Tab-separated table of C-alpha atoms in Angstrom:
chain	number	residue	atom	x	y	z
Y	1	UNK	CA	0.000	0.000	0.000
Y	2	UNK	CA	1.219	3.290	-0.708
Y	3	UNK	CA	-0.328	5.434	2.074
Y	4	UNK	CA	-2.295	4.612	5.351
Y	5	UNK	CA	-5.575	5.297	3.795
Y	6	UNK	CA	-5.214	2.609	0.880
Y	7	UNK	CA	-3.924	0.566	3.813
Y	8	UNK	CA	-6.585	1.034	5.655
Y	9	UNK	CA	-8.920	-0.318	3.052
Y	10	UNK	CA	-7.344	-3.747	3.031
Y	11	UNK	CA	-8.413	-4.982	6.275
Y	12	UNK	CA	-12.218	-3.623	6.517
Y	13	UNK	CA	-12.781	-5.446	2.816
Y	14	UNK	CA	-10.939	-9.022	3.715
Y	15	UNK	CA	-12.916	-11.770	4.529
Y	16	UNK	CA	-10.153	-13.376	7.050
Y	17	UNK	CA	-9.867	-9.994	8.752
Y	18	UNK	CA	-13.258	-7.792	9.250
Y	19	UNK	CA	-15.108	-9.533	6.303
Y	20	UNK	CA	-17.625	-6.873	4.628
Y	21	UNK	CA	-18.337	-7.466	1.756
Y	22	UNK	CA	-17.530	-4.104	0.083
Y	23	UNK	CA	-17.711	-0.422	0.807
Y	24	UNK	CA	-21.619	0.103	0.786
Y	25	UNK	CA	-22.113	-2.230	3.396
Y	26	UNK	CA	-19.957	-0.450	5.745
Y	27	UNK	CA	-21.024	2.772	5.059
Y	28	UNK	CA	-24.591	1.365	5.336
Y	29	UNK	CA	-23.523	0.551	8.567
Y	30	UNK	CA	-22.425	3.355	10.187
Y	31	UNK	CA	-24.873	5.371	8.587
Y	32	UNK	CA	-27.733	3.366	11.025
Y	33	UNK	CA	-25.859	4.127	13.733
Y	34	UNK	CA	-26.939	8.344	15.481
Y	35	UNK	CA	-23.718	8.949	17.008
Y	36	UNK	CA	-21.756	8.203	13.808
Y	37	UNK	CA	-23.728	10.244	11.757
Y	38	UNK	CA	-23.420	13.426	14.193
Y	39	UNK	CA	-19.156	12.407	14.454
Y	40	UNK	CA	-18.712	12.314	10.638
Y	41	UNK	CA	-21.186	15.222	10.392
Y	42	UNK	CA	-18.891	17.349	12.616
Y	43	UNK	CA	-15.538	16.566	11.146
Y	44	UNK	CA	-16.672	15.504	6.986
Y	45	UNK	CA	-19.493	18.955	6.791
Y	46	UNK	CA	-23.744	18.172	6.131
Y	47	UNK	CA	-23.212	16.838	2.234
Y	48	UNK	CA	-22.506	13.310	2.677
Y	49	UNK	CA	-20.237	12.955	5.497
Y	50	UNK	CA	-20.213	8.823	5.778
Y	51	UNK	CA	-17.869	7.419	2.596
Y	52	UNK	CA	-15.998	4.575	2.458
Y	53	UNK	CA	-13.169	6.976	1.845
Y	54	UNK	CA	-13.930	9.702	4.761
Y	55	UNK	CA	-13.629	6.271	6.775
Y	56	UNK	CA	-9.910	5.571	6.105
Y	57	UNK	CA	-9.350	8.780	6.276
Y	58	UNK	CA	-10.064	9.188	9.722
Y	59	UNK	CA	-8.320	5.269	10.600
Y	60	UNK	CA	-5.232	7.195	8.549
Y	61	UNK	CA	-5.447	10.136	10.660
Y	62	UNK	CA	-5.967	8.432	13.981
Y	63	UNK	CA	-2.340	6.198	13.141
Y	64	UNK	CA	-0.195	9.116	12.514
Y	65	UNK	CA	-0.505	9.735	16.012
Y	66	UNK	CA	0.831	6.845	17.222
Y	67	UNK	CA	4.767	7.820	17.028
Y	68	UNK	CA	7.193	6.920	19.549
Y	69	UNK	CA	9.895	9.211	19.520
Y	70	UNK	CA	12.282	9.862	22.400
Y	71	UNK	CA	13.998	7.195	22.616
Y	72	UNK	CA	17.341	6.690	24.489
Y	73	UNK	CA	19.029	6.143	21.094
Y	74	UNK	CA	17.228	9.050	19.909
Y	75	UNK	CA	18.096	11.182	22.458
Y	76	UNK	CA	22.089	9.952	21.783
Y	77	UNK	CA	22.582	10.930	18.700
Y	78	UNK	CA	20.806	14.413	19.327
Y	79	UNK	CA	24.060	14.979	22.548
Y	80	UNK	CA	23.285	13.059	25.490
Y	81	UNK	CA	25.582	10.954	25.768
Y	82	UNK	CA	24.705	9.963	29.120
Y	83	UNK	CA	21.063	8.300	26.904
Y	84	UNK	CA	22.950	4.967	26.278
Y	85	UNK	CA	24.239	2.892	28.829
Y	86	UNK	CA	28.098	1.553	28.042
Y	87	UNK	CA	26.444	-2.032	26.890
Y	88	UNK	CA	24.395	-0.120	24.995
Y	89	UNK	CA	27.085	1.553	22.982
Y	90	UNK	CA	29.354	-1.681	23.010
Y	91	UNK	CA	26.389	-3.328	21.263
Y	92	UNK	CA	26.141	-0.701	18.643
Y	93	UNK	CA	29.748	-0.907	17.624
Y	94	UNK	CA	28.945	-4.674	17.452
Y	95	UNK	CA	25.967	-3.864	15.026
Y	96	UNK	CA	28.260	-2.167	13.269
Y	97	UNK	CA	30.590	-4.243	12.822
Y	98	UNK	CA	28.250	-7.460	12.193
Y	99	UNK	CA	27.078	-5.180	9.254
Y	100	UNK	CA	23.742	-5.319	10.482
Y	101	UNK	CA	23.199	-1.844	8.581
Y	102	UNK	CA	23.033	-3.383	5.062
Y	103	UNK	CA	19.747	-4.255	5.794
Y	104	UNK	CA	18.836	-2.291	9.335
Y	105	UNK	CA	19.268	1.319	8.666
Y	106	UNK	CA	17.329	4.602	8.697
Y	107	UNK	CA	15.536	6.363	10.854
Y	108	UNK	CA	13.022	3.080	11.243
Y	109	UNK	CA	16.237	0.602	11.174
Y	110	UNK	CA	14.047	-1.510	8.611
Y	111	UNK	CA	16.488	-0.477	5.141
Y	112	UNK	CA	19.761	1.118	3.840
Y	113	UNK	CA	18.082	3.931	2.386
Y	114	UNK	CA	15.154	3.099	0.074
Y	115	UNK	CA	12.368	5.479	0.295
Y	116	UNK	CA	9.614	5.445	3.329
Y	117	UNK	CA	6.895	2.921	2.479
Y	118	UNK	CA	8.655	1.083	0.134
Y	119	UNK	CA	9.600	-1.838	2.114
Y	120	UNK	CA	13.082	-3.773	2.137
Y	121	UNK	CA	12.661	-7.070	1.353
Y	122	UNK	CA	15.613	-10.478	2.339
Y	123	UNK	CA	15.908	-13.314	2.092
Y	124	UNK	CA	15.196	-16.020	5.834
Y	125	UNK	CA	17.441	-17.673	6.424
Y	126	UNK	CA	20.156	-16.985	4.199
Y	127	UNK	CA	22.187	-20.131	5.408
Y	128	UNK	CA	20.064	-22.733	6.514
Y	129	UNK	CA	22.755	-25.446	6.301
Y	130	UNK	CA	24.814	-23.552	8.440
Y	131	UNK	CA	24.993	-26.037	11.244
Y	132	UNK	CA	24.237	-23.591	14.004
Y	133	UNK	CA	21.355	-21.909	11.870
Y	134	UNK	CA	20.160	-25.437	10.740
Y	135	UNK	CA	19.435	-26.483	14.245
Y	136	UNK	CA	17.055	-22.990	14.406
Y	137	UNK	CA	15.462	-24.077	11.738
Y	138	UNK	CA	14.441	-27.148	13.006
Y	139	UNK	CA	13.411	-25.904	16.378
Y	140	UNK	CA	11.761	-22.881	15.296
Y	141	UNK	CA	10.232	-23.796	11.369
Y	142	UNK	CA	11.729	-20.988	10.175
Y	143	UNK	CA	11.599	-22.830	6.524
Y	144	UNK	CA	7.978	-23.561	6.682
Y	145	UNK	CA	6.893	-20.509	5.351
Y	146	UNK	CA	7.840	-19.550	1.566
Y	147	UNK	CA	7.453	-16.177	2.520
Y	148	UNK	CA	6.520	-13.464	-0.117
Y	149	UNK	CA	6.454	-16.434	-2.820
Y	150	UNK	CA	3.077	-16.652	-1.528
Y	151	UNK	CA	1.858	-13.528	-3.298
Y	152	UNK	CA	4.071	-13.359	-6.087
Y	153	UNK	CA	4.635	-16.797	-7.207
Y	154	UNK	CA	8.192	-16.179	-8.178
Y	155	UNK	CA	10.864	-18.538	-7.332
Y	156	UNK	CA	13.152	-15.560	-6.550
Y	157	UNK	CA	10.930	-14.845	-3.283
Y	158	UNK	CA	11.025	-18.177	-1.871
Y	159	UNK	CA	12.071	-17.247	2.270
Y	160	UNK	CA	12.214	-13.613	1.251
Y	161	UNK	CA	10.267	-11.365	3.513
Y	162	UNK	CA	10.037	-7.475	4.609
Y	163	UNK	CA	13.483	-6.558	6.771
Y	164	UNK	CA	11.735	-5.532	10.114
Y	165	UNK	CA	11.638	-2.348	11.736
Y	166	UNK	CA	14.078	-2.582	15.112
Y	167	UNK	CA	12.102	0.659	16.583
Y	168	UNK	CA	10.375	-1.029	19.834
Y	169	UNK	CA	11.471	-4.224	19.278
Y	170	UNK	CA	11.915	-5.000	22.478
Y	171	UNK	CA	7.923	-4.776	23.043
Y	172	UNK	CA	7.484	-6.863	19.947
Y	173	UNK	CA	8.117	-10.552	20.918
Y	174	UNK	CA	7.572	-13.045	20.161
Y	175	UNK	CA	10.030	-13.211	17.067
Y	176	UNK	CA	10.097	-13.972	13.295
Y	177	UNK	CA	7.693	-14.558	10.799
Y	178	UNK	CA	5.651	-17.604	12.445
Y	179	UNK	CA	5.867	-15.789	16.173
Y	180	UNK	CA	8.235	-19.185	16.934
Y	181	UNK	CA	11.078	-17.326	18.533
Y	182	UNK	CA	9.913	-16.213	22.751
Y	183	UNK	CA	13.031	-14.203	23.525
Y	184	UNK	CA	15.099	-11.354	21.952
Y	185	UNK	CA	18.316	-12.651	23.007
Y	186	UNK	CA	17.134	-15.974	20.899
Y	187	UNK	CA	16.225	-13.931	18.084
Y	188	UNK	CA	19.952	-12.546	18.211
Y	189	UNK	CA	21.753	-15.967	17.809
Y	190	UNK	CA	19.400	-17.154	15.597
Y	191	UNK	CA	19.952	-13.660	13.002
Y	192	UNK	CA	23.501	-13.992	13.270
Y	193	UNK	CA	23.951	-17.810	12.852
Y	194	UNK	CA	21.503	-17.690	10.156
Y	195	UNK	CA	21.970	-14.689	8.533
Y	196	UNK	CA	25.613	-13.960	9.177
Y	197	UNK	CA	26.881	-17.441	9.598
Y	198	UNK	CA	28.417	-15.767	13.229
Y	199	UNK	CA	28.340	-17.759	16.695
Y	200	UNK	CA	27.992	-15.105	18.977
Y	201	UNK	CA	29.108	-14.721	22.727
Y	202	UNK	CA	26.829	-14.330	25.459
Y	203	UNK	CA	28.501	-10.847	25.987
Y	204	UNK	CA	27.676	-9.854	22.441
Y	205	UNK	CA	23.992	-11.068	22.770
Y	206	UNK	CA	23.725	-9.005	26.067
Y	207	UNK	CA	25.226	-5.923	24.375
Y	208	UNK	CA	22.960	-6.050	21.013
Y	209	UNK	CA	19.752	-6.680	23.077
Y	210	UNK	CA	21.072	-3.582	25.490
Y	211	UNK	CA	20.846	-1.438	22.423
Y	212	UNK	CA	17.871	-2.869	20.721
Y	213	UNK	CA	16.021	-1.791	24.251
Y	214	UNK	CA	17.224	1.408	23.755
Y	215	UNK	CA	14.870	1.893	20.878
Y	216	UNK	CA	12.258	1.812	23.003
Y	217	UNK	CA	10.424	5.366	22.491
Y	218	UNK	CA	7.930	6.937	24.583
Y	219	UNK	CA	4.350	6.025	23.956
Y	220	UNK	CA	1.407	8.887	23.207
Y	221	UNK	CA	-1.098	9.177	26.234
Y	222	UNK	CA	-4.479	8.080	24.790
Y	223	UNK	CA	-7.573	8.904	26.175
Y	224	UNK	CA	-10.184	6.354	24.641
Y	225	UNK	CA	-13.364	7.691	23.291
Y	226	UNK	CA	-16.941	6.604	24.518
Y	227	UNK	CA	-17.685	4.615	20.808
Y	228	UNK	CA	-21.391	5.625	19.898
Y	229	UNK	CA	-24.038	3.005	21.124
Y	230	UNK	CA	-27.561	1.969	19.560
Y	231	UNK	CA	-29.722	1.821	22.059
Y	232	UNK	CA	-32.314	-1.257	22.992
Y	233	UNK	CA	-31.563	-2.555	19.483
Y	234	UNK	CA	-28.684	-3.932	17.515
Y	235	UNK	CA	-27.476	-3.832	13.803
Y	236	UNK	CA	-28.351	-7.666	12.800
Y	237	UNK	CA	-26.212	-8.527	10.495
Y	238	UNK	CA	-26.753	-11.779	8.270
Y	239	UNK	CA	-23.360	-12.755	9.026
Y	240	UNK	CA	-23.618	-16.032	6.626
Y	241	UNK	CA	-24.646	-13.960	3.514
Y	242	UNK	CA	-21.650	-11.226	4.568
Y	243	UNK	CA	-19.421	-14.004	4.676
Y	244	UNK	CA	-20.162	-15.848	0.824
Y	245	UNK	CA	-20.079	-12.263	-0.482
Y	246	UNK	CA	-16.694	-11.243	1.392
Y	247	UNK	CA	-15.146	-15.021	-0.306
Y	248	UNK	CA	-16.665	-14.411	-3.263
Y	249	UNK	CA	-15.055	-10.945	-3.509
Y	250	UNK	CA	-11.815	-12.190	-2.461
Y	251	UNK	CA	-11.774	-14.691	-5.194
Y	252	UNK	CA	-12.527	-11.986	-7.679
């Protein structure tokens, strides 16, 4: 997707996700419900405030909120050096000079420089037969998913996925593409045995982890809105018929 709002479209319309059927149901929807009428009336004006589009518009707006900045790494590199602990910097340099940046660069950490929204796209794992890394992928089935092969069909994207965004990481367990991985520290060996071909020390794992944490950034304060009710009724929804159109639409 090449914005938030065509993003936001995805989801609403895919029957393995929210499942209606298309746009004029949804709108349909909302449109039956008071408070949602007055909400779109007051941001989207009197002439037909409810749209599919005035919909992901708002979902769009809503997300660009959600930024974490602040971090310890981000307040490094802007002069205090007192942000990063001495692991913290120790497991930088090790980053470094893994060559972790060929793939984990730029402000999000997820590319060497293409532009924002593009994604960066690798190949998992890169040496499976690695012993060490071969042992990972028998524990942890990181082979049983072909990965973006699944959309494209192309032998080319066999194991190839999107490189990962390191910003918050350390909220984001559990690891890899199937969830298999519990621990951050695991995810470390099993990136640099399999990616790297490297056996790394316990001192090196503690330092890379101690700078992945420190791109933890500060979370907004959210206060969560009252969502409008319907009163003594409900919206029935014929949740069968919703569900053959959604497939059939898929299919299409």
């Amino acid at each position: 997707a090449d914005s938030l709002e065509a993003q936001a479209k995805g989801p609403i319309l895919n029957h393995v996700e929210m499942g209606m059927p298309n746009a004029a149901d949804l709108v349909k929807r909302l449109q039956e419900i008071p408070g949602y009428r007055d909400e779109f009336r007051k941001v989207f004006g009197d002439k037909d405030p409810i749209t599919f589009d005035h919909v992901v518009q708002a979902i769009a707006t809503y997300e660009r909120t959600l930024v974490t900045p602040d971090s310890p790494y981000d307040r490094y590199v802007k002069g205090d050096k007192a942000a990063l602990s001495s692991s913290a910097i120790e497991g930088m340099k090790t980053i470094r000079s893994f060559g972790c940046e060929s793939c984990h660069a730029g402000p999000m950490f997820d590319n060497p420089g293409t532009p924002m929204g593009t994604g960066w796209f690798q190949k998992f794992p890169v040496q499976p037969h690695n012993p060490v890394c071969a042992k990972y992928v028998q524990k942890y089935h990181l082979m049983d998913d072909p990965g973006r092969f699944d959309v494209t069909h192309k032998a080319v994207d066999m194991h190839v996925f999107k490189v990962p965004s390191w910003r918050n990481v350390a909220l984001e367990a559990p690891y890899f593409q199937n969830g298999s991985v519990r621990t951050l520290q695991t995810a470390v060996r099993v990136m640099a045995a399999c990616q790297l071909g490297l056996t790394v020390t316990n001192k090196q794992v503690s330092d890379i982890v101690s700078f992945l944490d420190s791109l933890t950034g500060k979370f907004p304060k959210e206060t969560m809105p009252t969502l409008p009710e319907t009163p003594n009724t409900t919206i029935m929804m014929n949740v069968s018929r919703l569900q053959k159109v959604a497939v059939e639409n898929e299919k299409k």
